Coordinates of C-alpha atoms in Angstrom, one line a residue:
M1 CA 0.0 0.1 -0.1
K2 CA 1.3 3.6 -0.9
Q3 CA 0.2 6.8 0.7
Y4 CA 0.8 10.1 -0.7
R5 CA 0.6 13.8 1.0
Y6 CA 0.2 16.8 -0.4
S7 CA 0.3 20.2 1.3
Y8 CA -0.4 23.6 0.0
L9 CA 0.6 27.0 1.3
L10 CA -1.5 26.6 4.8
G11 CA -0.7 29.3 6.9
A12 CA 0.8 28.3 10.1
S13 CA -1.7 29.6 12.4
L14 CA -4.3 27.5 10.6
L15 CA -2.3 24.4 10.7
M16 CA -1.8 25.0 14.4
A17 CA -5.8 25.3 14.9
A18 CA -6.4 22.2 13.1
C19 CA -4.1 20.2 15.1
Q20 CA -4.4 21.4 18.6
P21 CA -6.5 19.6 21.2
G22 CA -9.1 21.1 23.0
Q23 CA -10.1 23.2 20.1
P24 CA -13.1 25.9 20.6
K25 CA -16.4 24.9 19.4
E26 CA -16.5 27.0 16.3
A27 CA -13.8 24.8 14.9
Q28 CA -15.2 21.6 16.1
D29 CA -18.5 22.6 14.4
M30 CA -16.7 23.5 11.0
V31 CA -17.7 21.5 8.0
H32 CA -14.8 19.1 6.8
L33 CA -14.8 18.2 3.3
I34 CA -13.9 15.2 1.5
T35 CA -13.0 15.0 -2.1
L36 CA -13.7 11.5 -3.7
A37 CA -12.0 10.5 -6.7
P38 CA -12.0 13.9 -8.7
G39 CA -12.1 13.5 -12.3
H40 CA -13.7 16.7 -13.3
F41 CA -13.0 20.2 -12.9
H42 CA -16.0 21.1 -11.0
A43 CA -14.6 19.2 -8.0
A44 CA -12.0 22.0 -7.6
L45 CA -14.5 24.6 -8.4
V46 CA -16.5 24.0 -5.0
Q47 CA -12.8 25.1 -3.5
K48 CA -12.2 28.0 -5.9
T49 CA -13.0 30.6 -2.9
A50 CA -12.7 30.1 0.9
T51 CA -16.3 29.5 2.5
P52 CA -16.7 30.4 6.1
G53 CA -17.5 27.5 8.2
I54 CA -15.5 25.0 6.0
D55 CA -12.0 23.7 7.4
S56 CA -9.0 24.5 5.2
I57 CA -8.0 20.6 5.4
V58 CA -9.3 18.9 3.0
H59 CA -8.9 15.0 2.5
V60 CA -8.8 13.3 -0.9
Y61 CA -9.2 9.7 -1.5
A62 CA -8.5 8.7 -5.1
P63 CA -6.3 6.5 -7.5
Q64 CA -3.0 7.9 -8.4
G65 CA -2.9 9.4 -11.9
P66 CA -3.4 12.7 -14.2
E67 CA -7.0 13.4 -13.0
L68 CA -6.1 13.6 -9.4
E69 CA -3.0 15.8 -10.8
A70 CA -5.0 17.9 -12.5
H71 CA -7.3 18.6 -9.4
L72 CA -4.3 19.2 -7.2
N73 CA -2.9 21.6 -9.7
L74 CA -6.1 23.4 -9.6
I75 CA -6.2 23.7 -6.0
K76 CA -2.5 25.3 -5.8
Q77 CA -3.7 27.8 -8.6
Y78 CA -6.4 29.0 -6.3
N79 CA -3.9 28.9 -3.3
E80 CA -1.3 30.6 -5.3
R81 CA -3.0 33.4 -7.1
P82 CA -2.0 37.0 -6.3
T83 CA -5.6 38.2 -5.6
D84 CA -7.9 36.6 -2.7
P85 CA -5.7 33.3 -2.5
T86 CA -7.2 30.3 -0.9
H87 CA -5.2 28.3 1.9
W88 CA -6.6 24.9 1.4
K89 CA -4.2 22.0 2.8
E90 CA -4.8 18.8 0.4
E91 CA -4.4 15.5 2.4
V92 CA -4.3 13.0 -0.3
Y93 CA -4.8 9.2 0.0
T94 CA -4.0 6.9 -3.1
G95 CA -3.6 3.6 -1.9
A96 CA -5.2 0.7 -4.0
D97 CA -8.0 0.5 -0.8
W98 CA -8.9 4.2 -1.2
L99 CA -12.8 3.9 -1.0
E100 CA -12.3 1.4 1.7
K101 CA -10.5 3.8 3.6
L102 CA -12.7 6.7 2.8
K103 CA -15.2 4.7 4.8
S104 CA -13.2 3.4 7.6
E105 CA -11.4 6.8 8.4
R106 CA -14.2 8.7 8.2
K107 CA -12.3 12.2 8.3
G108 CA -14.7 14.4 6.8
S109 CA -18.5 15.3 7.3
V110 CA -19.2 16.1 3.5
V111 CA -18.1 14.1 0.5
V112 CA -17.8 15.9 -2.6
L113 CA -18.4 13.8 -6.0
A114 CA -17.2 15.0 -9.4
G115 CA -15.6 12.9 -11.6
N116 CA -16.4 9.5 -14.0
N117 CA -20.1 9.0 -13.6
H118 CA -19.9 5.3 -14.3
D119 CA -19.4 4.7 -10.8
K120 CA -21.0 7.7 -9.3
T121 CA -23.9 5.8 -7.8
R122 CA -21.8 3.3 -6.2
Y123 CA -19.8 6.0 -4.6
I124 CA -23.0 7.9 -3.4
D125 CA -23.9 4.9 -2.0
A126 CA -20.6 3.9 -0.2
A127 CA -20.8 7.6 1.5
V128 CA -24.0 7.2 2.6
Q129 CA -23.7 3.8 3.9
A130 CA -20.9 5.3 5.8
G131 CA -23.2 8.1 7.3
M132 CA -21.4 10.9 5.4
H133 CA -23.0 13.4 3.8
V134 CA -22.8 13.9 -0.1
L135 CA -22.8 16.8 -2.3
A136 CA -22.7 15.8 -6.1
D137 CA -21.8 17.3 -9.2
K138 CA -24.5 16.3 -12.0
P139 CA -25.3 13.8 -13.1
M140 CA -26.0 11.6 -10.3
A141 CA -27.5 8.8 -12.9
I142 CA -26.8 8.2 -16.0
T143 CA -28.9 4.9 -16.8
E144 CA -32.1 3.2 -15.4
A145 CA -30.3 1.0 -13.3
D146 CA -28.1 4.1 -11.5
F147 CA -31.5 5.6 -11.1
T148 CA -32.7 2.8 -9.2
S149 CA -29.8 2.7 -7.0
L150 CA -30.3 6.6 -6.6
R151 CA -33.6 6.2 -5.5
K152 CA -32.5 3.7 -2.6
S153 CA -29.7 6.1 -1.7
F154 CA -32.1 9.1 -1.1
A155 CA -34.1 6.7 1.1
D156 CA -31.1 5.5 3.0
A157 CA -30.0 9.2 3.4
G158 CA -33.4 10.1 4.6
A159 CA -33.3 7.4 7.2
A160 CA -29.8 7.8 8.6
K161 CA -30.4 12.1 8.4
V162 CA -27.8 12.2 5.7
L163 CA -27.9 14.8 3.4
L164 CA -27.4 13.9 -0.4
Y165 CA -27.8 16.7 -3.0
D166 CA -26.5 17.9 -6.6
I167 CA -24.8 20.9 -7.6
M168 CA -27.4 23.0 -9.6
T169 CA -25.2 25.8 -10.3
E170 CA -27.6 27.3 -13.2
R171 CA -30.1 28.3 -10.4
S172 CA -27.8 30.9 -9.4
E173 CA -27.1 32.5 -12.9
I174 CA -29.1 35.7 -12.9
T175 CA -30.9 35.7 -16.2
N176 CA -32.4 32.5 -14.9
I177 CA -33.4 34.0 -11.6
L178 CA -35.1 36.8 -13.3
Q179 CA -36.8 34.6 -16.0
K180 CA -38.1 32.7 -12.9
E181 CA -39.2 35.9 -11.1
L182 CA -40.8 37.8 -14.4
L183 CA -42.8 34.3 -15.0
R184 CA -44.4 34.2 -11.7
D185 CA -45.5 37.9 -12.1
A186 CA -49.0 37.5 -13.8
T187 CA -49.2 41.2 -14.8
V188 CA -46.3 40.8 -17.1
F189 CA -46.5 37.0 -17.9
G190 CA -50.2 36.3 -17.6
E191 CA -50.6 32.7 -17.2
M192 CA -48.6 29.9 -18.2
Q193 CA -49.8 28.3 -21.4
P194 CA -50.1 24.6 -21.2
G195 CA -48.3 24.5 -25.0
T196 CA -48.2 21.8 -27.7
P197 CA -45.4 19.6 -29.1
E198 CA -44.8 21.8 -31.5
K199 CA -44.9 24.8 -29.5
P200 CA -43.8 23.8 -25.9
A201 CA -44.6 25.9 -22.7
I202 CA -41.0 25.7 -22.0
E203 CA -38.3 25.2 -24.6
I204 CA -34.7 25.2 -23.7
E205 CA -31.4 24.5 -25.9
S206 CA -28.1 24.8 -24.1
I207 CA -24.9 24.2 -26.5
H208 CA -21.5 23.5 -25.1
H209 CA -17.7 23.0 -26.3
F210 CA -15.5 20.4 -25.9
Y211 CA -12.5 22.7 -26.3
K212 CA -12.5 25.7 -23.8
M213 CA -10.9 27.7 -21.1
V214 CA -11.4 27.2 -17.3
S215 CA -10.0 29.6 -14.9
G216 CA -7.8 31.3 -17.4
K217 CA -6.3 27.9 -18.9
P218 CA -7.2 25.4 -21.7
L219 CA -9.3 22.7 -20.2
R220 CA -7.8 19.0 -20.6
R221 CA -10.6 16.8 -20.5
P222 CA -9.9 12.9 -19.5
T223 CA -10.5 10.5 -22.5
W224 CA -13.3 8.7 -20.8
F225 CA -15.5 11.9 -21.0
F226 CA -16.1 10.7 -24.4
D227 CA -17.3 7.4 -23.6
P228 CA -21.3 7.3 -23.0
S229 CA -21.1 4.4 -20.7
Q230 CA -18.6 6.5 -18.6
Q231 CA -19.8 10.1 -18.8
G232 CA -23.2 9.7 -20.1
D233 CA -24.5 11.3 -23.2
A234 CA -26.3 14.7 -23.5
L235 CA -29.6 13.3 -22.1
V236 CA -28.2 12.5 -19.0
D237 CA -25.5 15.0 -18.7
V238 CA -26.3 18.7 -19.5
N239 CA -29.8 17.8 -19.8
T240 CA -29.9 17.3 -16.0
H241 CA -29.5 21.3 -15.4
L242 CA -32.4 21.8 -18.1
V243 CA -34.6 19.8 -16.5
D244 CA -33.7 21.2 -12.8
L245 CA -34.5 24.9 -14.5
T246 CA -37.8 23.9 -15.9
H247 CA -39.2 22.2 -12.8
W248 CA -37.6 25.1 -10.4
M249 CA -39.3 27.8 -12.7
L250 CA -42.7 26.1 -13.1
F251 CA -43.3 24.8 -9.7
D252 CA -40.6 26.5 -7.4
T253 CA -40.9 24.5 -4.1
T254 CA -43.9 22.5 -5.4
A255 CA -42.6 18.5 -5.0
L256 CA -43.3 16.4 -8.4
D257 CA -44.0 12.8 -8.4
Y258 CA -42.5 11.2 -11.3
T259 CA -44.7 8.2 -11.3
K260 CA -48.0 10.5 -11.7
D261 CA -47.0 14.2 -13.1
I262 CA -44.5 13.2 -15.9
Q263 CA -45.1 11.7 -19.1
L264 CA -42.2 11.2 -21.6
N265 CA -43.3 11.5 -25.3
K266 CA -40.2 11.5 -27.3
A267 CA -36.4 11.6 -27.2
V268 CA -33.6 11.5 -30.1
K269 CA -30.2 11.6 -30.1
W270 CA -27.3 12.2 -32.7
K271 CA -23.2 12.3 -32.4
T272 CA -20.9 15.1 -32.8
P273 CA -17.8 13.9 -35.0
L274 CA -14.2 14.4 -33.6
T275 CA -11.1 13.9 -35.6
L276 CA -8.1 12.4 -34.1
A277 CA -6.4 15.8 -34.2
Q278 CA -9.3 17.4 -32.2
F279 CA -9.7 14.4 -29.7
S280 CA -6.2 14.9 -29.2
T281 CA -6.1 18.5 -28.7
I282 CA -8.6 18.0 -26.2
T283 CA -7.4 15.2 -24.1
G284 CA -3.4 15.2 -24.9
A285 CA -4.0 11.4 -26.0
E286 CA -2.2 10.4 -29.3
T287 CA -4.9 7.7 -30.0
F288 CA -8.4 6.9 -29.5
P289 CA -8.7 4.6 -26.3
D290 CA -10.0 1.1 -27.0
F291 CA -13.2 1.9 -25.3
L292 CA -14.0 4.6 -28.1
Q293 CA -12.9 2.2 -31.2
A294 CA -16.4 0.9 -31.6
Y295 CA -17.6 4.5 -32.4
V296 CA -14.4 5.4 -34.8
K297 CA -14.7 5.2 -38.7
D298 CA -11.9 6.5 -40.7
S299 CA -10.1 8.0 -37.9
V300 CA -13.2 10.1 -36.9
A301 CA -15.0 9.5 -33.5
G302 CA -18.8 9.8 -33.2
I303 CA -19.4 11.2 -29.7
A304 CA -22.7 10.6 -28.2
A305 CA -23.3 14.2 -27.4
N306 CA -26.2 15.6 -28.6
G307 CA -30.1 14.7 -27.4
T308 CA -33.5 16.5 -27.4
V309 CA -36.4 15.0 -25.0
D310 CA -40.3 16.1 -25.3
Y311 CA -42.2 15.3 -22.3
T312 CA -45.1 16.9 -20.1
V313 CA -44.9 17.7 -16.7
K314 CA -48.5 18.6 -14.8
G315 CA -49.8 19.0 -18.4
F316 CA -47.1 21.4 -19.3
H317 CA -45.3 21.0 -22.7
V318 CA -41.4 20.8 -22.3
R319 CA -38.7 20.5 -25.1
L320 CA -35.0 20.6 -23.8
S321 CA -32.1 20.1 -26.1
A322 CA -28.3 19.6 -25.0
L323 CA -25.5 20.0 -27.8
W324 CA -22.0 19.8 -27.9
N325 CA -19.5 21.2 -30.7
F326 CA -15.7 20.9 -30.8
E327 CA -15.0 24.4 -30.0
A328 CA -17.0 27.7 -30.0
P329 CA -17.0 30.0 -33.2
A330 CA -14.0 32.9 -32.8
G331 CA -14.8 35.3 -30.1
G332 CA -17.8 33.0 -29.0
G333 CA -18.7 30.4 -26.2
D334 CA -21.4 28.3 -24.9
T335 CA -25.2 29.5 -25.8
H336 CA -28.1 29.1 -24.1
F337 CA -31.8 29.8 -25.5
A338 CA -34.7 29.5 -23.0
I339 CA -38.4 30.5 -23.6
A340 CA -41.3 30.3 -21.1
R341 CA -44.7 31.0 -23.1
G342 CA -47.5 33.3 -21.2
S343 CA -50.8 34.4 -22.1
R344 CA -49.4 38.0 -22.0
S345 CA -45.7 37.6 -22.9
N346 CA -42.8 35.3 -23.6
I347 CA -39.9 35.5 -21.5
V348 CA -36.7 34.7 -23.1
I349 CA -33.1 34.4 -22.6
R350 CA -30.7 34.6 -25.6
Q351 CA -27.0 34.0 -25.6
G352 CA -25.6 34.3 -29.3
A353 CA -23.6 36.3 -31.5
E354 CA -26.1 39.4 -31.2
E355 CA -25.8 39.0 -27.3
S356 CA -22.0 39.1 -27.8
W357 CA -22.0 35.5 -26.4
K358 CA -23.4 36.5 -22.9
P359 CA -26.9 35.5 -21.9
E360 CA -29.7 38.5 -22.1
L361 CA -33.0 38.4 -21.1
F362 CA -35.9 39.6 -22.7
V363 CA -39.7 40.2 -22.6
E364 CA -42.1 39.6 -26.0
P365 CA -45.7 40.7 -25.5
I366 CA -47.9 38.7 -27.2
A367 CA -50.1 41.4 -28.3
A368 CA -49.7 45.1 -29.1
D369 CA -50.8 46.8 -25.9
T370 CA -49.8 50.6 -25.2
A371 CA -49.9 49.9 -21.7
F372 CA -47.6 47.1 -21.3
A373 CA -44.6 49.1 -21.3
A374 CA -45.7 50.7 -18.1
T375 CA -46.8 47.3 -16.7
L376 CA -43.5 45.8 -17.0
E377 CA -41.4 49.1 -16.1
A378 CA -43.3 49.0 -12.4
A379 CA -42.8 44.9 -12.3
V380 CA -39.3 45.5 -12.7
K381 CA -38.9 48.4 -10.1
R382 CA -40.7 46.0 -7.8
L383 CA -37.7 43.3 -8.7
A384 CA -35.1 46.2 -8.5
T385 CA -35.6 46.2 -4.7
K386 CA -34.4 42.4 -4.6
Y387 CA -32.1 42.9 -7.4
P388 CA -30.4 46.4 -7.3
G389 CA -29.4 47.8 -10.8
I390 CA -32.0 46.0 -13.1
S391 CA -33.9 48.0 -15.6
V392 CA -35.9 47.8 -18.7
E393 CA -35.4 49.2 -22.1
A394 CA -37.5 48.8 -25.5
R395 CA -36.0 47.1 -28.3
G396 CA -38.3 47.2 -31.5
K397 CA -41.2 45.2 -30.1
Q398 CA -39.7 43.4 -27.5
F399 CA -38.2 44.5 -24.3
H400 CA -34.8 44.2 -22.6
I401 CA -34.0 43.6 -19.0
A402 CA -30.7 45.3 -18.3
I403 CA -28.8 43.7 -15.4
P404 CA -25.8 45.2 -13.7
Q405 CA -22.5 43.6 -14.0
E406 CA -22.5 43.3 -10.3
L407 CA -25.3 40.6 -10.6
K408 CA -23.4 38.7 -13.1
T409 CA -21.2 36.5 -11.0
G410 CA -20.5 34.2 -13.8
H411 CA -20.5 30.2 -13.9
E412 CA -17.5 29.5 -11.5
A413 CA -18.5 31.6 -8.8
H414 CA -22.1 29.7 -8.7
F415 CA -20.3 26.9 -7.1
A416 CA -19.5 28.7 -4.0
E417 CA -23.3 30.0 -4.1
V418 CA -24.6 26.2 -4.2
L419 CA -22.0 25.5 -1.5
Q420 CA -23.5 28.3 0.6
R421 CA -27.1 26.7 0.0
Y422 CA -26.0 23.2 1.1
L423 CA -24.6 24.8 4.0
G424 CA -28.0 26.0 5.0
F425 CA -29.3 22.6 4.7
L426 CA -26.7 21.0 7.0
K427 CA -27.4 23.8 9.5
A428 CA -31.0 23.0 9.0
G429 CA -30.1 19.1 9.4
A430 CA -32.0 18.2 6.2
V431 CA -32.4 18.9 2.5
P432 CA -36.1 20.3 1.9
A433 CA -38.5 17.3 1.2
W434 CA -39.4 19.3 -2.3
E435 CA -35.6 19.1 -3.2
V436 CA -35.6 15.6 -2.8
K437 CA -38.8 14.6 -4.8
N438 CA -37.8 16.7 -7.6
M439 CA -34.3 15.5 -7.6
I440 CA -35.6 12.1 -8.0
A441 CA -38.0 13.4 -10.7
K442 CA -35.3 15.0 -12.6
Y443 CA -33.4 12.0 -12.8
Y444 CA -36.3 9.9 -14.2
V445 CA -36.8 12.5 -16.8
T446 CA -33.1 12.2 -18.0
T447 CA -32.4 8.4 -17.6
A448 CA -35.7 7.4 -18.9
G449 CA -35.5 9.9 -21.8
Q450 CA -31.9 8.3 -22.4
A451 CA -33.6 4.8 -22.5
M452 CA -36.1 5.5 -25.2
A453 CA -34.0 7.8 -27.2
K454 CA -33.7 6.8 -30.8
E455 CA -30.7 7.5 -32.7
I456 CA -30.8 10.0 -35.8
T457 CA -28.2 11.4 -38.2
K458 CA -27.9 15.0 -38.6

């Protein structure tokens, strides 16, 4: 058995506080993180900023390899940055029995999971059975078998008073927040329309790119990221966020019963071609690994990266699409389009070239109404007491909701906001019952949708 320890820039005072017997109650009450098998940069983003109430010593259990090194390098980068550096000390165990060691040592209270999704439900079960809380990156399940396992883990967690929760960063994006706020204002939105399969009540399309920058550097992805049996395809990966946003916007804190409230209607999926040169640029690998050979033809791999699911939830029609390209257009980035259709207006998010690749919020009146501008102005003024600085401006037949830069915290900062939400649950002693029910409903949509999806050619 081998064991490796890594220590990064922890101040002497913090180290002494962590090691001294008879610590004050404040130190004893701190949350102690464990990072389990980090294989995705989201594991590090949980630690990008220091969070009051979380101990600076983080225990890591993982196999030795490039994924662990990449994780530790990101933590090191956060510790060494000139502005607002963090002071994490990573205590890493890499012995062959690292999962058993996690369970037997129990050196932390919250297990953070972000990595290969093939084993994620098994890791969740291991942590829950050991009596540890879990904060997991999406997706928590990528197959129907995983969904069955996850349902059991939620039941076991509830019985043991263990908190199991997934990282839904998109709820912290200000355009999504304001879209939800306006959707719930009847003076502006009217009533949510049930929609049709051709014109759904909620329609969202999210486009991502394999080659991208994270924390100022090119992101190196592991080769397994492109294997649907390890990462999952778009219908069970990115689509997790889209389902979560849909249910959160429509029903807020109302619990959903997936056995009664949801009806899956149609799902399709298709591949994104990647040349070997493109694959090498993203992963650093010189050849396609054996597990991808079944998807390779003429030195081009077909990556199961795109999908659309159509379903109804409590009678509302929904269409969600998640897509991946190799890289964004010059000067561009990931894009997001979301429309909620009401009787008085549509509330729309666009993030394309015309928006300089930044998400922007628009209100589109259904019919000409000279009083609508004043009504919307009044609604935005009410919201401005909660979200200072927002305003409205006419743009032709639609209205743009101007959002100040201070409210646009960005994707990487959203991880700290999710962590704060989770800490609130820890303090309360439970994840709200509606959150648990709706996580189960969400993973039903994604995994059952993936199982029924028909492959098409585009």
